[in-house]
Amino acid sequence: MRILIIGTGGTIASAMTERGYKAQLSIDEILDIAGIKAGSGEIIESLDLLSVDSTLMQPEDWITIGKAVFEAFGEYDGIVITHGTDTLAYTSSALSFIVRNPPIPVVLTGSMLPITEPGSDAPRNLRTAVTFARSGMPGIYVAFMDKIMLGTRVSKVNSLGLNAFQSINYPDVAYVKGEKLVVRQSPELPGGEPSFYPKLNPNVADIRLTPGLSPEAFLALVKAVNGVLIEGYGAGGIPYRGRNLLSAVSGLSKEKPVLMTTQAVYGGVDLTRYEVGRRALEAGVIPTADMTKEAALTKLMWALGHTKNVEKIREIIGKNVAGEISEIRPRAF
Ligand code: ASP
């Protein structure tokens, strides 16, 4: 069994400096402090790829990480990536589109407290990630607080607490209890040959609807981008009373893809449910169903990396590429 651990920085690799916590530890130093050693007949290798706070992570870095992961497939049985937690859900989602159908487990993890601090969650999260990396279950996952979640389904939900990640609109895949891995739900991934698609267009905007947003302000905000994700309210819809955002969206959606997600944490959007939603559909809005905001945004970048054609992008967004979207949408209950 060969496991590769790729370091990219984050709190897990941080120590205190005069200017606050800064990523600076190598993977070998992290493994040493965490007391993680290769099992018998096992080899653990390390690759220090980046050393950044994940606030600084750029879409080009996702491609660098994706390339390292893709090139490692023939040589390793499992890969762990250590990463800052702040943008980890964007990286795990983007990576799932850039590197499709991985033949081995690829597990991202991080920690809320630096490994150099007493009581850090880093050793525990790393152990969970390494345990899952040994499982042979292909796919891109996030390991945090004993849970294994699908990479396209996670969001950071807590900026301080240790249980910082949740799987949204999808069950946890597995959990670790002591040394034991308990699989709850094998994800239904589309399947196919491993592939690497290194083209993204990061020139997109995520606009949160707020009551009273004018069409003029909205159009000014989205002028410079090639694609838009609107965070609507509840099941989704575009306001048209008083300030007519709908006609602005209707014009815009002919030129660039306009996607809709929800400000609600759970449930996703269903634009067929309300009249405001149906009007949004008629105005050309592309629904993102039960995708996370991170998956929807990175999928939009990835789709725009393929084409600028709005109808083709609509098709790509609606298709399940890496487990990010449920085929059958649950009804309200
Ligand atoms: N600011 C850190 C980062 O995202 C937070 C963390 O890793 O928990 O790199």
Short mmCIF file of C-alpha atoms and ligand atoms in Angstrom, two decimals:
data_model
loop_
_atom_site.label_atom_id
_atom_site.label_comp_id
_atom_site.label_asym_id
_atom_site.label_seq_id
_atom_site.Cartn_x
_atom_site.Cartn_y
_atom_site.Cartn_z
CA MET A 1 0.00 0.00 0.00
CA ARG A 2 1.39 3.40 -0.99
CA ILE A 3 -0.13 6.62 0.28
CA LEU A 4 0.81 10.10 -0.93
CA ILE A 5 0.26 13.13 1.30
CA ILE A 6 0.23 16.46 -0.52
CA GLY A 7 0.67 19.66 1.50
CA THR A 8 -0.82 23.00 0.45
CA GLY A 9 -0.72 24.97 3.73
CA GLY A 10 -3.58 26.17 5.95
CA THR A 11 -3.95 26.14 9.71
CA ILE A 12 -2.95 22.48 9.82
CA ALA A 13 0.54 23.56 8.68
CA SER A 14 0.65 26.78 10.69
CA ALA A 15 2.70 28.07 13.57
CA MET A 16 2.48 31.44 15.33
CA THR A 17 4.59 34.26 13.93
CA GLU A 18 4.84 37.95 14.86
CA ARG A 19 2.07 38.58 12.34
CA GLY A 20 -0.30 35.79 13.38
CA TYR A 21 -0.61 32.18 12.24
CA LYS A 22 1.21 31.39 9.03
CA ALA A 23 1.49 28.15 7.05
CA GLN A 24 5.09 27.00 7.30
CA LEU A 25 5.35 23.33 8.31
CA SER A 26 6.25 20.61 5.82
CA ILE A 27 4.19 17.43 5.53
CA ASP A 28 6.98 15.41 7.17
CA GLU A 29 6.93 17.79 10.15
CA ILE A 30 3.11 17.57 10.35
CA LEU A 31 3.15 13.76 10.23
CA ASP A 32 5.86 13.69 12.85
CA ILE A 33 3.92 15.92 15.28
CA ALA A 34 0.68 13.98 14.58
CA GLY A 35 2.51 10.69 15.22
CA ILE A 36 1.31 9.22 11.93
CA LYS A 37 3.52 6.43 10.61
CA ALA A 38 3.18 4.01 7.75
CA GLY A 39 1.56 0.69 8.68
CA SER A 40 3.47 -2.55 8.09
CA GLY A 41 4.12 -3.11 4.40
CA GLU A 42 2.96 0.44 3.74
CA ILE A 43 4.81 3.44 2.35
CA ILE A 44 3.75 7.02 3.09
CA GLU A 45 5.33 9.64 0.86
CA SER A 46 5.01 13.41 1.07
CA LEU A 47 4.83 16.19 -1.48
CA ASP A 48 5.01 19.81 -0.34
CA LEU A 49 3.20 21.49 -3.21
CA LEU A 50 2.11 24.86 -1.75
CA SER A 51 2.32 26.58 1.61
CA VAL A 52 -0.46 29.16 1.73
CA ASP A 53 -3.39 30.26 3.84
CA SER A 54 -6.33 29.01 1.78
CA THR A 55 -7.68 32.57 1.56
CA LEU A 56 -4.86 33.02 -0.94
CA MET A 57 -5.75 29.93 -2.99
CA GLN A 58 -6.38 30.71 -6.67
CA PRO A 59 -8.12 28.66 -9.39
CA GLU A 60 -4.70 28.12 -11.01
CA ASP A 61 -3.66 26.37 -7.77
CA TRP A 62 -6.57 23.94 -8.14
CA ILE A 63 -5.13 22.97 -11.50
CA THR A 64 -1.62 22.54 -9.98
CA ILE A 65 -3.12 20.29 -7.28
CA GLY A 66 -5.21 18.42 -9.88
CA LYS A 67 -2.14 17.76 -12.02
CA ALA A 68 -0.20 16.37 -9.03
CA VAL A 69 -3.17 14.16 -8.11
CA PHE A 70 -3.71 12.91 -11.67
CA GLU A 71 -0.02 12.12 -12.15
CA ALA A 72 0.04 10.15 -8.89
CA PHE A 73 -2.75 7.73 -9.87
CA GLY A 74 -0.54 4.98 -11.26
CA GLU A 75 1.80 4.98 -8.28
CA TYR A 76 -0.35 5.31 -5.19
CA ASP A 77 -3.34 3.56 -3.62
CA GLY A 78 -4.60 6.66 -1.87
CA ILE A 79 -3.92 10.40 -1.69
CA VAL A 80 -4.42 12.85 1.19
CA ILE A 81 -4.31 16.61 0.60
CA THR A 82 -3.85 18.95 3.55
CA HIS A 83 -5.48 22.33 2.97
CA GLY A 84 -6.68 25.45 4.79
CA THR A 85 -10.30 25.13 5.79
CA ASP A 86 -11.51 28.54 4.59
CA THR A 87 -11.69 27.65 0.89
CA LEU A 88 -11.38 23.88 1.19
CA ALA A 89 -14.93 23.31 -0.10
CA TYR A 90 -14.12 25.29 -3.27
CA THR A 91 -10.97 23.24 -3.82
CA SER A 92 -12.68 19.90 -3.18
CA SER A 93 -15.48 20.85 -5.59
CA ALA A 94 -13.20 22.27 -8.30
CA LEU A 95 -10.86 19.28 -8.04
CA SER A 96 -13.83 16.94 -8.56
CA PHE A 97 -14.53 18.61 -11.92
CA ILE A 98 -10.87 18.99 -12.97
CA VAL A 99 -9.97 15.38 -12.12
CA ARG A 100 -12.87 13.11 -13.00
CA ASN A 101 -13.28 9.46 -12.12
CA PRO A 102 -10.25 9.07 -9.86
CA PRO A 103 -9.48 5.33 -9.51
CA ILE A 104 -8.36 5.71 -5.87
CA PRO A 105 -9.49 7.70 -2.81
CA VAL A 106 -8.38 11.34 -2.80
CA VAL A 107 -9.08 12.89 0.61
CA LEU A 108 -8.79 16.56 1.55
CA THR A 109 -8.42 17.53 5.17
CA GLY A 110 -7.31 20.40 7.38
CA SER A 111 -7.74 21.57 10.93
CA MET A 112 -9.26 24.44 12.86
CA LEU A 113 -6.39 24.63 15.34
CA PRO A 114 -2.73 24.62 14.26
CA ILE A 115 -0.97 21.33 14.73
CA THR A 116 1.57 23.19 16.86
CA GLU A 117 -1.13 24.06 19.46
CA PRO A 118 -2.15 21.78 22.34
CA GLY A 119 -5.53 20.11 21.74
CA SER A 120 -5.30 20.61 17.97
CA ASP A 121 -7.79 18.69 15.84
CA ALA A 122 -5.09 18.17 13.19
CA PRO A 123 -3.87 14.69 14.29
CA ARG A 124 -7.45 13.40 14.50
CA ASN A 125 -8.44 14.78 11.08
CA LEU A 126 -5.25 13.50 9.49
CA ARG A 127 -5.78 10.03 10.94
CA THR A 128 -9.35 10.00 9.57
CA ALA A 129 -8.09 11.07 6.15
CA VAL A 130 -5.28 8.48 6.06
CA THR A 131 -7.68 5.72 7.22
CA PHE A 132 -10.02 6.56 4.34
CA ALA A 133 -7.15 6.89 1.87
CA ARG A 134 -6.41 3.21 2.62
CA SER A 135 -10.04 2.19 1.89
CA GLY A 136 -9.77 1.72 -1.87
CA MET A 137 -13.04 3.68 -2.37
CA PRO A 138 -12.52 5.85 -5.46
CA GLY A 139 -13.59 9.48 -5.45
CA ILE A 140 -12.74 12.90 -4.05
CA TYR A 141 -13.67 13.34 -0.40
CA VAL A 142 -13.27 15.61 2.60
CA ALA A 143 -12.35 14.16 6.00
CA PHE A 144 -13.18 16.25 9.07
CA MET A 145 -14.09 15.40 12.67
CA ASP A 146 -14.25 11.63 12.03
CA LYS A 147 -16.59 12.13 9.03
CA ILE A 148 -15.95 11.40 5.37
CA MET A 149 -18.00 13.56 3.02
CA LEU A 150 -18.21 13.72 -0.76
CA GLY A 151 -15.95 16.53 -2.05
CA THR A 152 -18.70 18.14 -4.15
CA ARG A 153 -21.16 18.23 -1.24
CA VAL A 154 -19.30 19.98 1.57
CA SER A 155 -19.56 23.50 2.91
CA LYS A 156 -17.72 25.13 5.77
CA VAL A 157 -20.49 25.88 8.27
CA ASN A 158 -18.55 27.03 11.32
CA SER A 159 -15.71 29.55 11.42
CA LEU A 160 -14.61 28.57 14.94
CA GLY A 161 -15.97 25.19 16.04
CA LEU A 162 -14.07 21.99 15.28
CA ASN A 163 -17.03 20.38 13.53
CA ALA A 164 -16.59 22.94 10.77
CA PHE A 165 -17.81 21.02 7.71
CA GLN A 166 -21.11 19.51 6.76
CA SER A 167 -22.30 17.46 3.85
CA ILE A 168 -25.15 19.47 2.32
CA ASN A 169 -28.22 17.71 0.84
CA TYR A 170 -26.30 14.42 0.89
CA PRO A 171 -25.48 11.88 3.60
CA ASP A 172 -21.97 11.49 5.01
CA VAL A 173 -20.19 8.75 3.11
CA ALA A 174 -18.44 7.17 6.10
CA TYR A 175 -17.08 7.78 9.57
CA VAL A 176 -14.12 6.57 11.54
CA LYS A 177 -14.60 5.04 14.98
CA GLY A 178 -11.28 4.29 16.66
CA GLU A 179 -9.32 2.38 14.03
CA LYS A 180 -12.47 1.24 12.23
CA LEU A 181 -13.96 2.74 9.08
CA VAL A 182 -17.76 2.51 8.88
CA VAL A 183 -19.17 3.13 5.39
CA ARG A 184 -22.70 4.57 5.47
CA GLN A 185 -23.35 5.32 1.83
CA SER A 186 -21.21 4.53 -1.20
CA PRO A 187 -21.65 7.59 -3.42
CA GLU A 188 -23.20 7.08 -6.82
CA LEU A 189 -20.60 8.60 -9.08
CA PRO A 190 -21.08 8.69 -12.85
CA GLY A 191 -18.04 6.45 -13.55
CA GLY A 192 -15.72 6.27 -16.56
CA GLU A 193 -12.04 6.62 -17.33
CA PRO A 194 -9.92 8.94 -15.16
CA SER A 195 -9.51 12.27 -16.94
CA PHE A 196 -7.82 15.60 -16.31
CA TYR A 197 -9.48 18.76 -17.58
CA PRO A 198 -7.27 21.71 -16.69
CA LYS A 199 -9.33 24.58 -18.14
CA LEU A 200 -11.36 26.91 -15.94
CA ASN A 201 -12.71 30.39 -16.46
CA PRO A 202 -12.62 32.02 -13.01
CA ASN A 203 -14.21 35.22 -14.30
CA VAL A 204 -17.58 34.67 -12.61
CA ALA A 205 -19.54 36.44 -9.87
CA ASP A 206 -21.69 35.21 -7.02
CA ILE A 207 -24.40 37.79 -6.34
CA ARG A 208 -26.54 37.56 -3.24
CA LEU A 209 -30.05 38.96 -3.74
CA THR A 210 -31.04 41.52 -1.14
CA PRO A 211 -34.44 43.22 -0.92
CA GLY A 212 -34.33 46.43 -2.96
CA LEU A 213 -31.39 45.53 -5.24
CA SER A 214 -31.91 47.63 -8.37
CA PRO A 215 -31.55 46.27 -11.91
CA GLU A 216 -29.01 49.05 -12.62
CA ALA A 217 -26.81 48.03 -9.68
CA PHE A 218 -27.18 44.34 -10.55
CA LEU A 219 -26.15 44.90 -14.19
CA ALA A 220 -23.19 47.05 -13.12
CA LEU A 221 -22.04 44.31 -10.73
CA VAL A 222 -22.10 41.59 -13.39
CA LYS A 223 -20.82 43.65 -16.31
CA ALA A 224 -17.24 42.43 -16.25
CA VAL A 225 -17.84 38.69 -15.78
CA ASN A 226 -18.59 35.80 -18.13
CA GLY A 227 -21.03 33.99 -15.86
CA VAL A 228 -23.21 34.74 -12.84
CA LEU A 229 -24.46 32.72 -9.89
CA ILE A 230 -27.40 34.41 -8.15
CA GLU A 231 -28.07 33.43 -4.55
CA GLY A 232 -31.82 33.82 -4.34
CA TYR A 233 -34.22 33.31 -1.47
CA GLY A 234 -35.71 29.95 -0.47
CA ALA A 235 -36.72 27.72 -3.39
CA GLY A 236 -35.63 30.45 -5.82
CA GLY A 237 -37.09 33.27 -7.89
CA ILE A 238 -36.23 36.75 -9.19
CA PRO A 239 -37.99 39.89 -7.88
CA TYR A 240 -39.95 41.95 -10.38
CA ARG A 241 -42.21 44.09 -8.16
CA GLY A 242 -41.08 47.69 -7.65
CA ARG A 243 -37.61 47.12 -9.03
CA ASN A 244 -37.71 44.83 -12.05
CA LEU A 245 -34.67 42.62 -11.75
CA LEU A 246 -36.40 40.01 -13.88
CA SER A 247 -36.18 41.98 -17.12
CA ALA A 248 -32.48 42.69 -16.43
CA VAL A 249 -31.89 38.96 -15.91
CA SER A 250 -33.90 38.09 -18.99
CA GLY A 251 -31.63 40.26 -21.17
CA LEU A 252 -28.44 39.12 -19.46
CA SER A 253 -29.20 35.39 -19.69
CA LYS A 254 -29.13 35.62 -23.49
CA GLU A 255 -25.50 36.74 -23.38
CA LYS A 256 -24.03 34.83 -20.42
CA PRO A 257 -25.07 31.98 -18.16
CA VAL A 258 -27.10 33.11 -15.15
CA LEU A 259 -27.35 30.35 -12.55
CA MET A 260 -29.53 30.33 -9.48
CA THR A 261 -28.81 28.87 -6.05
CA THR A 262 -30.36 29.70 -2.69
CA GLN A 263 -29.26 31.57 0.40
CA ALA A 264 -30.78 28.74 2.44
CA VAL A 265 -28.24 26.17 3.64
CA TYR A 266 -30.30 23.06 2.85
CA GLY A 267 -32.74 22.00 0.17
CA GLY A 268 -31.39 23.71 -2.94
CA VAL A 269 -33.61 25.47 -5.50
CA ASP A 270 -36.79 24.33 -7.21
CA LEU A 271 -37.81 26.98 -9.72
CA THR A 272 -41.00 25.15 -10.68
CA ARG A 273 -42.51 25.59 -7.20
CA TYR A 274 -43.53 29.26 -7.14
CA GLU A 275 -44.64 31.76 -9.72
CA VAL A 276 -41.51 33.86 -9.03
CA GLY A 277 -39.44 30.78 -9.81
CA ARG A 278 -41.32 29.94 -13.02
CA ARG A 279 -40.82 33.49 -14.23
CA ALA A 280 -37.10 33.12 -13.51
CA LEU A 281 -37.02 29.95 -15.61
CA GLU A 282 -38.83 31.76 -18.43
CA ALA A 283 -36.23 34.54 -18.14
CA GLY A 284 -33.51 31.96 -18.90
CA VAL A 285 -32.17 31.32 -15.41
CA ILE A 286 -30.30 28.01 -15.02
CA PRO A 287 -31.28 26.22 -11.78
CA THR A 288 -28.56 24.49 -9.75
CA ALA A 289 -30.96 22.06 -8.00
CA ASP A 290 -29.40 20.79 -4.74
CA MET A 291 -25.77 21.70 -5.47
CA THR A 292 -23.77 23.56 -2.84
CA LYS A 293 -22.84 27.15 -3.65
CA GLU A 294 -19.19 26.06 -3.90
CA ALA A 295 -20.00 23.24 -6.33
CA ALA A 296 -22.28 25.51 -8.41
CA LEU A 297 -19.67 28.26 -8.67
CA THR A 298 -16.73 26.00 -9.53
CA LYS A 299 -18.88 24.00 -11.97
CA LEU A 300 -19.75 27.27 -13.70
CA MET A 301 -16.01 28.08 -14.01
CA TRP A 302 -15.41 24.58 -15.37
CA ALA A 303 -18.33 24.75 -17.81
CA LEU A 304 -17.08 28.15 -19.04
CA GLY A 305 -13.69 26.50 -19.53
CA HIS A 306 -15.41 24.23 -22.08
CA THR A 307 -17.66 26.73 -23.88
CA LYS A 308 -19.25 30.16 -23.78
CA ASN A 309 -22.45 28.88 -25.37
CA VAL A 310 -25.26 29.46 -22.84
CA GLU A 311 -27.35 26.46 -23.96
CA LYS A 312 -24.35 24.10 -23.75
CA ILE A 313 -23.58 25.46 -20.29
CA ARG A 314 -27.20 24.85 -19.25
CA GLU A 315 -26.76 21.23 -20.32
CA ILE A 316 -23.45 20.83 -18.42
CA ILE A 317 -24.85 22.42 -15.24
CA GLY A 318 -27.86 20.07 -15.22
CA LYS A 319 -25.76 16.92 -15.59
CA ASN A 320 -24.27 14.98 -12.69
CA VAL A 321 -20.50 15.20 -13.27
CA ALA A 322 -19.04 14.24 -9.89
CA GLY A 323 -21.90 13.49 -7.49
CA GLU A 324 -22.66 17.20 -6.99
CA ILE A 325 -26.33 17.07 -8.01
CA SER A 326 -29.11 14.60 -7.17
CA GLU A 327 -30.82 13.02 -10.15
CA ILE A 328 -34.15 12.82 -8.36
CA ARG A 329 -35.04 15.94 -6.39
CA PRO A 330 -36.77 15.35 -3.09
CA ARG A 331 -40.13 17.13 -2.77
CA ALA A 332 -40.88 19.54 0.05
CA PHE A 333 -42.02 17.91 3.28
N1 ASP B 1 -7.17 30.70 7.38
C1 ASP B 1 -6.93 29.28 7.43
C2 ASP B 1 -6.92 28.74 6.00
O1 ASP B 1 -7.93 28.56 5.42
C3 ASP B 1 -8.00 28.61 8.23
C4 ASP B 1 -7.84 27.12 8.39
O2 ASP B 1 -7.07 26.45 7.75
O3 ASP B 1 -8.58 26.57 9.25
O4 ASP B 1 -5.84 28.55 5.47
#
